[in-house]
Coordinates of N, CA and C and ligand atoms in Angstrom, one line a residue:
X17 N 97.4 83.4 26.6 CA 96.8 85.2 26.1 C 96.8 86.4 26.6
X18 N 97.2 87.5 26.6 CA 97.2 88.6 28.0 C 96.2 89.7 27.3
X19 N 95.4 89.3 25.9 CA 94.0 90.3 26.1 C 93.1 90.0 26.8
X20 N 92.7 91.1 27.7 CA 91.8 91.2 28.8 C 90.5 90.3 28.7
X21 N 90.4 90.5 27.7 CA 88.8 90.2 27.1 C 89.2 88.3 27.5
X22 N 90.5 87.5 26.5 CA 90.7 86.1 26.9 C 90.8 86.0 28.7
X23 N 91.4 87.1 29.1 CA 91.1 86.5 31.0 C 90.2 86.3 31.1
X24 N 89.1 87.1 31.3 CA 87.6 87.0 31.5 C 86.9 86.0 30.7
X25 N 87.6 85.2 30.4 CA 87.2 84.0 29.7 C 87.1 82.6 30.5
X26 N 86.3 82.2 30.9 CA 87.0 80.6 31.5 C 86.2 79.5 30.9
X27 N 87.1 78.7 30.4 CA 86.3 77.6 29.4 C 85.8 76.2 30.5
X28 N 84.6 75.6 30.4 CA 84.2 74.6 31.4 C 84.3 73.6 30.6
X29 N 85.4 72.7 31.7 CA 85.9 71.3 30.7 C 84.9 70.5 31.0
X30 N 83.6 70.3 31.0 CA 82.5 68.9 31.6 C 82.6 68.1 30.4
X31 N 83.8 66.8 30.7 CA 84.1 65.7 30.7 C 84.0 64.6 31.1
X32 N 83.6 63.4 30.8 CA 83.5 61.9 31.4 C 85.0 61.9 32.0
X33 N 85.8 62.3 31.2 CA 87.4 61.7 31.4 C 88.4 62.3 30.9
X34 N 89.3 61.7 31.5 CA 90.7 63.0 31.8 C 91.3 63.3 30.3
X35 N 91.6 62.0 29.7 CA 91.9 62.3 28.4 C 91.8 63.6 27.8
X36 N 90.2 63.6 27.7 CA 89.3 64.5 26.7 C 89.7 65.8 27.2
X37 N 89.6 66.0 28.6 CA 89.7 67.3 29.5 C 91.6 67.7 29.2
X38 N 92.4 66.9 29.2 CA 93.7 67.0 29.0 C 94.0 67.4 27.4
X39 N 93.8 66.8 26.3 CA 93.3 66.9 24.9 C 93.2 68.6 24.9
X40 N 91.6 68.8 25.2 CA 91.2 70.2 25.2 C 92.1 71.4 25.4
X41 N 92.5 71.2 26.6 CA 93.4 72.1 27.4 C 94.8 72.8 26.9
X42 N 95.4 70.9 26.0 CA 96.3 71.5 25.1 C 96.1 71.9 23.9
X43 N 94.9 72.0 23.3 CA 94.2 72.4 22.4 C 94.6 74.2 22.0
X44 N 93.9 74.5 23.3 CA 93.1 75.8 23.8 C 94.4 76.6 24.2
X45 N 95.4 76.3 25.3 CA 96.4 76.6 26.1 C 96.4 77.4 27.1
X46 N 97.2 79.0 26.7 CA 96.8 79.7 27.6 C 95.3 80.9 26.9
X47 N 94.7 80.3 26.1 CA 94.0 81.3 25.5 C 92.6 81.6 25.9
X48 N 92.3 81.1 27.0 CA 91.5 81.5 27.9 C 91.8 82.2 29.8
X49 N 91.3 82.6 30.6 CA 92.0 82.9 31.6 C 91.6 81.7 32.5
X50 N 91.1 81.0 32.2 CA 90.9 79.6 33.5 C 89.6 78.4 32.9
X51 N 89.9 77.2 33.0 CA 89.4 76.0 33.1 C 88.5 76.0 34.4
X52 N 87.6 75.9 34.0 CA 86.2 74.9 35.0 C 86.2 73.3 35.1
X53 N 86.4 72.8 36.6 CA 86.8 71.8 36.5 C 85.0 71.9 37.3
X54 N 84.2 71.2 36.8 CA 82.8 70.9 37.8 C 83.1 69.0 38.4
X55 N 81.9 69.1 38.9 CA 81.6 67.8 39.8 C 81.8 66.2 38.5
X56 N 81.3 66.6 37.5 CA 81.1 65.3 36.5 C 83.3 65.2 36.2
X57 N 83.6 66.2 35.7 CA 84.9 65.8 36.0 C 85.8 65.4 36.9
X58 N 85.5 65.8 38.0 CA 86.4 65.9 39.1 C 85.9 64.2 39.9
X59 N 84.9 64.3 39.3 CA 84.5 62.4 39.7 C 85.4 61.7 38.7
X60 N 84.9 62.1 37.7 CA 85.5 61.3 36.8 C 87.3 60.5 37.2
X61 N 87.8 62.2 36.8 CA 89.1 61.9 36.6 C 89.7 62.7 37.9
X62 N 89.5 62.7 39.0 CA 90.1 62.8 40.4 C 90.8 64.4 40.2
X63 N 91.1 64.8 41.7 CA 91.9 66.0 41.9 C 93.4 66.3 41.3
X64 N 94.0 65.4 40.8 CA 94.9 65.5 40.1 C 95.3 65.7 39.2
X65 N 94.2 65.9 38.0 CA 93.9 66.7 37.3 C 94.2 68.7 37.5
X66 N 93.2 68.4 38.4 CA 93.7 70.0 39.0 C 94.7 70.2 39.5
X67 N 95.6 69.5 40.0 CA 97.2 69.7 40.0 C 97.8 69.3 38.7
X68 N 97.6 69.2 37.9 CA 98.2 68.6 36.5 C 97.8 70.5 35.7
X69 N 96.8 70.9 36.1 CA 96.2 72.0 35.0 C 97.0 73.5 36.1
X70 N 97.1 73.3 37.4 CA 97.6 73.8 38.0 C 99.1 74.3 37.5
X71 N 100.0 72.8 37.7 CA 101.2 73.2 37.8 C 101.5 73.4 36.4
X72 N 100.4 73.4 35.2 CA 100.7 73.7 33.8 C 100.1 75.1 33.8
X73 N 100.2 76.1 35.0 CA 100.3 77.2 34.9 C 99.2 78.0 34.4
X74 N 97.6 77.3 34.6 CA 96.9 77.3 34.1 C 95.5 77.8 35.1
X75 N 94.6 78.9 35.7 CA 93.8 79.2 36.7 C 92.6 77.9 36.2
X76 N 92.4 77.4 37.6 CA 91.1 76.4 38.0 C 90.1 76.9 38.3
X77 N 89.0 77.2 38.1 CA 87.6 77.3 38.9 C 87.2 76.2 39.0
X78 N 87.2 75.6 40.2 CA 87.1 74.3 40.7 C 85.2 74.7 41.3
X79 N 84.2 74.2 40.6 CA 82.9 74.5 40.6 C 82.6 73.5 41.6
X80 N 82.6 73.0 43.1 CA 82.3 72.2 43.8 C 80.9 72.7 44.2
X81 N 80.3 73.6 43.9 CA 79.0 74.3 44.7 C 78.6 73.1 45.9
X82 N 79.0 73.9 47.2 CA 78.9 73.4 48.1 C 77.5 73.7 48.9
X83 N 77.3 72.9 49.5 CA 76.0 73.0 50.2 C 76.3 71.9 50.9
X84 N 76.7 72.2 52.5 CA 76.9 71.1 53.4 C 77.1 72.0 54.7
X85 N 76.9 71.2 55.9 CA 77.4 72.1 57.2 C 78.5 72.2 56.9
X86 N 78.5 73.8 58.0 CA 80.1 74.5 57.7 C 81.3 74.3 57.9
X87 N 81.1 72.8 58.6 CA 82.5 72.5 59.0 C 83.0 72.0 57.7
X88 N 82.0 70.8 56.9 CA 82.4 70.0 55.9 C 82.9 71.0 54.4
X89 N 82.1 72.6 54.8 CA 82.3 73.5 53.7 C 84.1 74.1 53.8
X90 N 84.6 74.1 55.2 CA 85.6 74.4 55.4 C 86.6 73.7 54.8
X91 N 86.4 71.9 55.3 CA 87.7 71.0 54.4 C 87.5 71.1 53.2
X92 N 86.5 71.4 52.5 CA 85.6 71.3 51.1 C 87.2 72.5 50.5
X93 N 86.8 73.9 51.3 CA 87.4 74.7 50.5 C 88.7 75.0 50.8
X94 N 89.5 74.5 52.3 CA 90.7 74.4 52.4 C 91.7 73.4 50.9
X95 N 90.8 72.1 50.7 CA 91.6 71.3 50.0 C 91.2 72.0 48.6
X96 N 90.3 72.4 48.0 CA 90.4 73.4 47.2 C 91.6 74.4 46.9
X97 N 92.0 74.9 47.8 CA 92.5 75.6 48.1 C 94.3 74.8 48.1
X98 N 94.1 74.2 48.6 CA 95.8 73.3 48.9 C 96.0 72.5 47.6
X99 N 95.1 72.4 46.7 CA 94.9 71.9 45.1 C 95.8 73.1 44.0
X100 N 95.4 74.5 44.6 CA 95.4 75.6 44.2 C 94.7 75.9 43.1
X101 N 93.6 76.1 43.5 CA 92.2 76.5 42.8 C 92.1 78.0 42.8
X102 N 91.9 78.8 41.8 CA 91.5 80.2 42.2 C 90.2 80.8 42.3
X103 N 89.1 79.4 42.1 CA 87.9 79.9 42.6 C 87.2 78.6 43.0
X104 N 86.2 79.2 43.8 CA 85.2 77.7 44.2 C 83.7 78.3 44.7
X105 N 83.1 77.6 44.6 CA 81.6 77.8 44.3 C 80.6 77.1 45.4
X106 N 79.9 78.1 46.0 CA 79.0 77.3 47.1 C 77.8 78.2 46.9
X107 N 76.9 77.2 47.3 CA 75.5 78.1 47.3 C 75.2 78.8 48.4
X108 N 74.6 79.8 47.8 CA 73.7 80.5 48.8 C 72.9 80.9 49.7
X109 N 72.4 79.5 48.5 CA 70.8 78.7 49.7 C 71.5 78.4 50.8
X110 N 72.5 77.9 50.8 CA 72.7 77.1 52.3 C 72.7 78.2 53.8
X111 N 73.0 79.5 53.1 CA 73.1 80.6 54.3 C 74.2 81.6 55.0
X112 N 73.9 82.1 55.2 CA 74.7 83.0 55.6 C 76.6 82.4 56.4
X113 N 76.3 81.4 56.7 CA 76.9 80.1 57.9 C 77.9 79.4 57.3
X114 N 77.1 79.2 55.9 CA 78.0 78.3 54.6 C 78.7 79.1 54.1
X115 N 78.5 80.2 53.5 CA 78.7 81.3 53.3 C 80.0 81.8 53.5
X116 N 80.3 82.4 55.2 CA 80.8 82.8 55.9 C 82.3 81.7 56.1
X117 N 81.6 80.3 56.1 CA 82.6 79.5 56.5 C 83.5 79.1 55.4
X118 N 83.3 79.4 54.1 CA 83.9 79.0 52.6 C 84.8 80.5 53.0
X119 N 84.6 81.7 53.1 CA 84.9 82.8 53.2 C 86.1 82.7 53.7
X120 N 85.7 82.0 55.3 CA 87.1 81.9 56.2 C 87.9 81.2 55.8
X121 N 87.7 79.9 55.7 CA 88.6 78.9 55.2 C 89.8 79.5 54.0
X122 N 88.8 79.9 53.3 CA 89.8 80.7 51.5 C 90.5 81.8 52.2
X123 N 90.6 82.4 53.2 CA 91.6 83.0 53.7 C 93.2 82.8 53.9
X124 N 93.5 81.7 53.8 CA 94.9 81.1 53.9 C 95.3 80.6 52.4
X125 N 94.5 81.0 51.4 CA 94.8 81.1 50.4 C 94.7 82.4 49.5
X126 N 95.5 83.1 49.4 CA 95.5 84.4 49.1 C 94.8 84.4 47.7
X127 N 95.0 83.3 46.8 CA 94.7 83.4 45.4 C 93.2 82.8 45.4
X128 N 92.5 82.1 46.5 CA 91.5 81.5 46.2 C 90.2 82.4 45.7
X129 N 89.2 82.8 45.6 CA 87.8 83.5 45.6 C 86.7 82.5 45.2
X130 N 85.9 83.0 46.7 CA 84.7 82.0 47.4 C 83.5 83.2 46.1
X131 N 82.4 81.9 45.3 CA 81.9 82.4 44.7 C 80.4 82.1 45.0
X132 N 79.3 83.0 45.2 CA 78.2 82.1 45.7 C 77.1 81.8 44.3
X133 N 76.7 80.9 44.2 CA 75.7 80.2 43.6 C 74.1 80.7 44.1
X134 N 73.1 81.5 43.2 CA 72.0 81.8 43.9 C 71.0 80.9 43.1
X135 N 70.1 81.5 42.5 CA 69.4 80.6 42.1 C 70.1 79.3 40.7
X136 N 70.0 78.3 41.1 CA 70.5 77.4 39.9 C 69.9 77.8 38.4
X137 N 70.0 77.8 37.4 CA 69.5 78.3 36.7 C 68.3 77.8 36.0
X138 N 68.5 76.6 35.8 CA 67.2 75.3 35.8 C 66.2 75.2 36.8
X139 N 65.9 76.2 37.7 CA 65.1 76.7 38.7 C 64.2 77.6 38.1
X140 N 62.7 77.4 38.4 CA 61.9 78.5 37.8 C 61.1 79.1 38.9
X141 N 60.7 80.0 38.5 CA 59.3 80.6 40.3 C 58.7 80.0 40.5
X142 N 58.1 78.9 39.6 CA 57.0 77.7 40.5 C 58.2 76.3 41.3
X143 N 59.2 76.4 40.8 CA 60.4 75.2 41.5 C 60.5 75.9 43.0
X144 N 61.1 77.1 42.8 CA 60.7 78.3 44.3 C 59.6 77.5 44.7
X145 N 58.6 78.4 44.5 CA 57.4 77.8 45.0 C 57.0 76.6 45.6
X146 N 57.6 75.3 45.3 CA 57.3 74.2 45.5 C 58.4 73.6 46.7
X147 N 59.7 74.9 47.0 CA 60.3 74.3 48.3 C 60.1 75.3 49.4
X148 N 59.1 75.7 48.9 CA 58.7 77.1 50.4 C 59.1 78.1 49.9
X149 N 59.9 78.9 49.0 CA 60.0 79.9 49.0 C 58.8 80.8 47.6
X150 N 58.8 81.6 48.1 CA 57.8 82.5 47.5 C 58.4 84.2 47.3
X151 N 58.5 84.2 46.4 CA 59.0 85.5 45.9 C 58.5 86.8 45.8
X152 N 57.0 86.4 46.0 CA 55.9 87.9 46.8 C 55.2 88.3 45.5
X153 N 56.2 89.1 44.8 CA 56.2 89.8 44.1 C 55.5 89.2 42.4
X154 N 55.9 88.2 42.2 CA 55.5 87.4 41.2 C 57.0 87.5 40.2
X155 N 58.0 88.1 41.0 CA 59.2 88.4 39.8 C 60.2 87.3 39.5
X156 N 58.8 85.8 39.8 CA 59.7 84.8 39.5 C 60.9 84.6 40.0
X157 N 62.3 84.6 39.6 CA 63.5 83.9 40.7 C 63.9 85.1 40.8
X158 N 64.5 86.1 39.9 CA 64.6 87.5 40.1 C 64.9 88.2 41.3
X159 N 64.2 88.1 42.5 CA 63.7 88.8 44.1 C 64.8 87.8 44.8
X160 N 65.0 86.5 44.3 CA 65.3 85.8 44.8 C 67.1 85.6 45.0
X161 N 67.3 86.3 43.2 CA 69.1 85.7 43.0 C 69.1 87.0 43.8
X162 N 68.5 87.7 43.7 CA 69.3 89.4 44.5 C 68.8 89.4 46.0
X163 N 68.2 88.8 46.5 CA 68.3 88.7 47.7 C 69.0 87.8 48.7
X164 N 69.8 86.8 47.9 CA 71.0 85.8 47.9 C 72.0 86.6 47.4
X165 N 72.2 87.5 46.2 CA 73.8 87.9 46.5 C 73.8 89.3 47.0
X166 N 72.7 89.2 47.9 CA 73.1 90.8 49.2 C 73.6 90.1 49.9
X167 N 73.3 88.6 50.2 CA 73.7 88.0 51.3 C 75.0 87.6 51.4
X168 N 75.4 86.7 50.1 CA 76.7 86.6 49.6 C 77.7 87.4 49.8
X169 N 77.4 88.8 49.5 CA 78.3 90.0 49.5 C 78.9 89.9 51.0
X170 N 77.7 90.2 51.7 CA 77.3 90.5 53.3 C 78.3 89.4 53.9
X171 N 78.5 88.5 53.9 CA 79.5 87.0 54.1 C 80.5 87.1 54.0
X172 N 81.0 88.1 52.6 CA 82.5 88.3 52.4 C 82.5 87.4 50.9
X173 N 81.6 86.6 50.1 CA 82.2 86.2 49.1 C 82.5 87.3 48.7
X174 N 83.7 86.9 47.1 CA 84.0 87.6 46.2 C 83.5 88.0 45.0
X175 N 82.4 87.5 44.7 CA 81.4 87.4 44.0 C 80.5 86.6 43.8
X176 N 79.0 86.6 42.9 CA 78.6 85.6 42.6 C 78.2 85.0 41.1
X177 N 78.0 83.7 40.7 CA 77.3 83.2 39.6 C 76.2 83.7 39.4
X178 N 75.7 84.3 38.4 CA 74.3 85.4 37.6 C 74.4 84.6 36.2
X179 N 73.1 84.3 35.9 CA 72.4 84.0 34.8 C 72.7 85.5 33.3
X180 N 72.8 85.1 32.3 CA 73.4 86.9 31.5 C 72.4 87.5 32.0
X181 N 70.9 86.9 32.4 CA 69.6 88.1 32.3 C 69.7 88.7 33.7
X182 N 70.5 88.3 34.5 CA 70.6 88.9 36.0 C 71.6 89.8 36.1
X183 N 72.5 89.3 35.2 CA 74.1 90.4 35.3 C 74.3 92.0 35.9
X184 N 73.0 91.9 35.0 CA 72.6 93.7 35.3 C 72.5 94.0 36.1
X185 N 71.3 93.3 36.5 CA 70.7 93.9 37.8 C 71.1 93.6 39.1
X186 N 72.4 92.4 38.9 CA 73.3 92.2 39.9 C 74.4 92.8 40.2
X187 N 74.8 93.0 38.9 CA 75.9 94.3 39.4 C 75.4 95.8 39.9
X188 N 74.7 95.9 39.5 CA 73.9 97.6 39.9 C 73.6 97.3 41.0
X189 N 73.2 96.3 41.9 CA 72.8 95.8 43.4 C 74.5 96.0 44.0
X190 N 75.6 95.6 43.5 CA 77.0 94.8 44.5 C 77.6 95.8 44.2
X191 N 77.6 96.9 42.5 CA 78.4 97.9 42.5 C 79.8 97.1 41.9
X192 N 81.1 97.9 41.5 CA 81.7 97.4 40.3 C 82.6 96.8 41.1
X193 N 83.3 96.0 42.2 CA 84.3 95.5 43.4 C 84.1 93.9 42.6
X194 N 82.5 93.5 43.0 CA 82.1 92.1 43.1 C 82.4 91.0 41.7
X195 N 83.1 90.3 41.4 CA 83.2 89.4 40.4 C 81.6 88.8 40.4
X196 N 81.3 88.7 39.0 CA 80.0 88.3 38.6 C 80.3 87.7 37.5
X197 N 80.2 86.3 37.8 CA 80.4 85.0 36.8 C 79.2 84.2 36.3
X198 N 79.3 84.5 34.9 CA 78.2 84.3 34.3 C 78.1 83.0 32.8
X199 N 77.4 81.6 33.3 CA 77.4 80.9 32.9 C 76.3 80.9 31.9
X200 N 76.4 79.5 31.1 CA 74.5 79.7 30.5 C 74.8 80.8 28.9
X201 N 76.2 81.5 28.4 CA 76.3 81.6 27.1 C 76.4 81.2 25.9
X202 N 75.5 81.4 25.0 CA 76.1 81.0 23.7 C 76.4 82.0 22.5
X203 N 77.3 81.1 21.1 CA 77.9 82.0 20.5 C 76.1 81.5 19.3
X204 N 76.4 83.0 19.3 CA 75.1 82.7 17.9 C 75.4 82.0 16.5
X205 N 74.1 81.3 15.7 CA 75.2 80.8 14.8 C 75.5 81.5 13.8
X206 N 74.9 82.3 13.1 CA 75.3 83.1 12.1 C 76.6 84.3 12.5
X207 N 77.3 85.1 11.6 CA 78.3 86.4 12.0 C 77.5 87.3 12.3
X208 N 76.4 87.8 12.2 CA 76.0 88.7 12.2 C 74.3 89.1 13.2
X209 N 74.2 90.3 14.2 CA 73.8 90.5 14.7 C 73.6 89.6 15.6
X210 N 74.6 88.8 16.2 CA 74.4 87.9 17.0 C 74.8 88.9 18.4
X211 N 75.5 89.8 18.1 CA 76.2 90.4 19.4 C 74.7 90.7 20.7
X212 N 73.7 91.0 19.6 CA 72.7 91.7 20.8 C 71.5 90.8 21.6
X213 N 71.7 89.3 21.1 CA 71.2 88.7 21.6 C 71.5 88.5 23.3
X214 N 70.7 88.4 23.9 CA 71.1 88.6 25.8 C 72.0 87.5 26.1
X215 N 72.1 86.6 25.8 CA 72.7 85.6 26.2 C 73.9 84.9 25.6
X216 N 74.2 86.0 25.0 CA 76.5 86.4 24.5 C 77.2 86.1 25.2
X217 N 78.3 86.0 24.8 CA 79.2 86.2 26.3 C 79.5 87.9 25.7
X218 N 79.3 88.5 24.4 CA 79.6 89.5 24.8 C 78.7 90.5 25.6
X219 N 77.3 90.3 25.2 CA 76.3 90.8 26.3 C 76.2 90.6 27.6
X220 N 77.0 88.9 27.8 CA 77.1 89.2 29.0 C 77.8 90.0 29.5
X221 N 79.0 90.6 29.4 CA 80.1 91.4 29.3 C 79.7 93.0 29.3
X222 N 78.9 93.3 28.5 CA 78.2 94.5 28.1 C 76.9 94.8 29.4
X223 N 76.1 93.9 30.2 CA 75.3 93.9 31.1 C 76.3 94.1 32.3
X224 N 77.8 94.0 32.5 CA 78.4 93.8 33.9 C 79.0 92.4 34.4
X225 N 79.2 91.6 33.5 CA 79.8 90.2 34.2 C 81.3 90.4 34.0
X226 N 82.3 90.4 34.8 CA 83.4 90.1 34.9 C 83.9 88.9 34.6
X227 N 83.3 88.2 34.2 CA 84.2 86.6 33.8 C 82.7 86.0 32.8
X228 N 83.1 85.1 32.0 CA 81.9 84.4 31.6 C 82.2 82.6 31.3
X229 N 81.2 81.9 31.5 CA 81.9 80.9 31.2 C 81.1 79.9 30.0
X230 N 82.2 79.9 29.4 CA 81.7 79.2 28.2 C 82.0 77.5 27.9
X231 N 81.0 76.5 27.8 CA 80.7 75.4 27.9 C 81.3 74.8 26.1
X232 N 79.9 74.0 26.1 CA 79.9 73.3 24.5 C 80.0 74.2 23.2
X233 N 80.1 75.5 23.5 CA 80.0 76.4 22.3 C 81.2 76.2 21.5
X234 N 82.3 76.4 23.0 CA 84.0 76.3 22.5 C 84.3 74.9 22.7
X235 N 83.7 74.0 23.3 CA 84.4 72.7 23.6 C 84.0 71.5 22.8
X236 N 83.0 71.8 22.1 CA 81.9 70.9 21.0 C 82.3 71.2 19.6
X237 N 82.6 72.5 19.6 CA 82.8 73.1 18.0 C 83.8 71.9 17.6
X238 N 83.5 72.2 15.8 CA 84.4 71.3 15.4 C 86.4 72.3 15.7
X239 N 86.1 73.7 15.5 CA 87.5 74.0 15.8 C 87.2 75.0 17.1
X240 N 87.7 74.6 18.4 CA 87.3 74.8 19.7 C 88.5 76.1 19.8
X241 N 89.9 76.3 18.8 CA 90.7 77.5 18.8 C 90.0 78.5 18.1
X242 N 89.5 78.2 17.2 CA 88.7 79.1 16.3 C 87.3 79.9 16.9
X243 N 86.7 79.1 17.7 CA 85.5 79.6 18.2 C 85.9 80.3 19.9
X244 N 86.9 80.3 20.3 CA 87.5 80.9 21.4 C 88.0 82.0 21.2
X245 N 88.4 82.1 19.6 CA 89.2 83.3 19.1 C 87.6 84.3 18.8
X246 N 86.5 83.4 18.1 CA 85.6 84.6 18.1 C 85.4 85.3 18.7
X247 N 84.8 84.4 20.2 CA 84.8 85.3 21.6 C 85.8 86.4 21.8
X248 N 86.7 86.0 21.8 CA 87.6 86.9 22.3 C 87.8 88.1 21.3
X249 N 87.8 88.0 20.1 CA 88.1 89.2 19.5 C 87.0 90.1 19.0
X250 N 85.3 89.4 18.9 CA 84.8 89.9 19.4 C 84.0 90.6 20.7
X251 N 84.6 90.8 21.9 CA 84.3 91.1 23.4 C 84.5 92.4 23.0
X252 N 83.7 93.3 23.8 CA 83.7 94.7 24.0 C 83.6 94.7 25.5
X253 N 85.3 95.3 26.3 CA 84.6 95.6 27.1 C 84.2 97.0 27.8
X254 N 83.2 96.6 29.0 CA 83.1 97.9 29.0 C 83.4 98.9 29.6
Ligands
C5P57 O1 75.9 75.2 28.4 P1 77.4 75.7 28.3 O2 77.9 73.9 28.2 O3 78.0 76.7 27.8 O4 77.5 74.8 30.2 C1 79.0 75.1 30.4 C2 78.8 75.4 32.2 O5 77.6 76.6 32.4 C3 78.1 74.0 33.0 O6 79.3 73.3 33.3 C4 77.8 74.8 33.5 O7 77.8 74.8 35.0 C5 77.5 76.2 33.5 N1 75.8 76.7 33.0 C6 74.7 76.5 33.7 N2 73.8 77.7 33.6 C7 73.4 77.2 32.0 C8 74.3 76.7 31.3 C9 75.0 76.2 31.8 O8 75.1 76.8 35.4 N3 72.2 77.8 32.0

């Protein structure tokens, strides 16, 4: 699809079975910008599926969430580049060494962008305190997200993953160039009034997300094509 909004939508193929993923891609085709292959599908179906999707002309976001010694990160990013992936993820909590290793390895592959994951969205301020990270001001995870986003940009990452409620602050911090990829979005049930809700794809775009990741709202919808069209047609590009 040529729509600029569609190009900014990443559909998460969270399946444990290759055929289910292939069937969904066959239905949606080029109606989204790219497909996300995460650890579940990669482990269940293997890297051939990534080659197949790339061979069909799709962009693939390989969500590896790397947190390893730099040497191993380098190898994994090279492998992702060799598969033809367009985006790969690394944990910013691993520090500058890990992120810089990923960025260096990706240089060989001009089409591959490195995105840093800041604080996993399921973690709260008290989870951070449990692992010895005190945000000091009582601002919960926000301060840590911004600290890691700044570190990721300094390490040369192309962008960060940010929750909808973080996208605005991260955009203000990083400026217009970096990618901000926002998962954790969902579609309102009704047709009216939903755009304003903070976690809709439209609100994420308005807050500064360059891309949104949508999973079950599309993949488990009775009509995935219609669900994706609803996001695209409701999109308000800032
Ligand atoms: O929830 P949904 O099915 O849309 O999730 C799609 C993808 O977004 C998942 O693969 C997951 O990695 C990511 N996600 C996230 N944080 C959330 C919800 C989803 O990172 N709160």
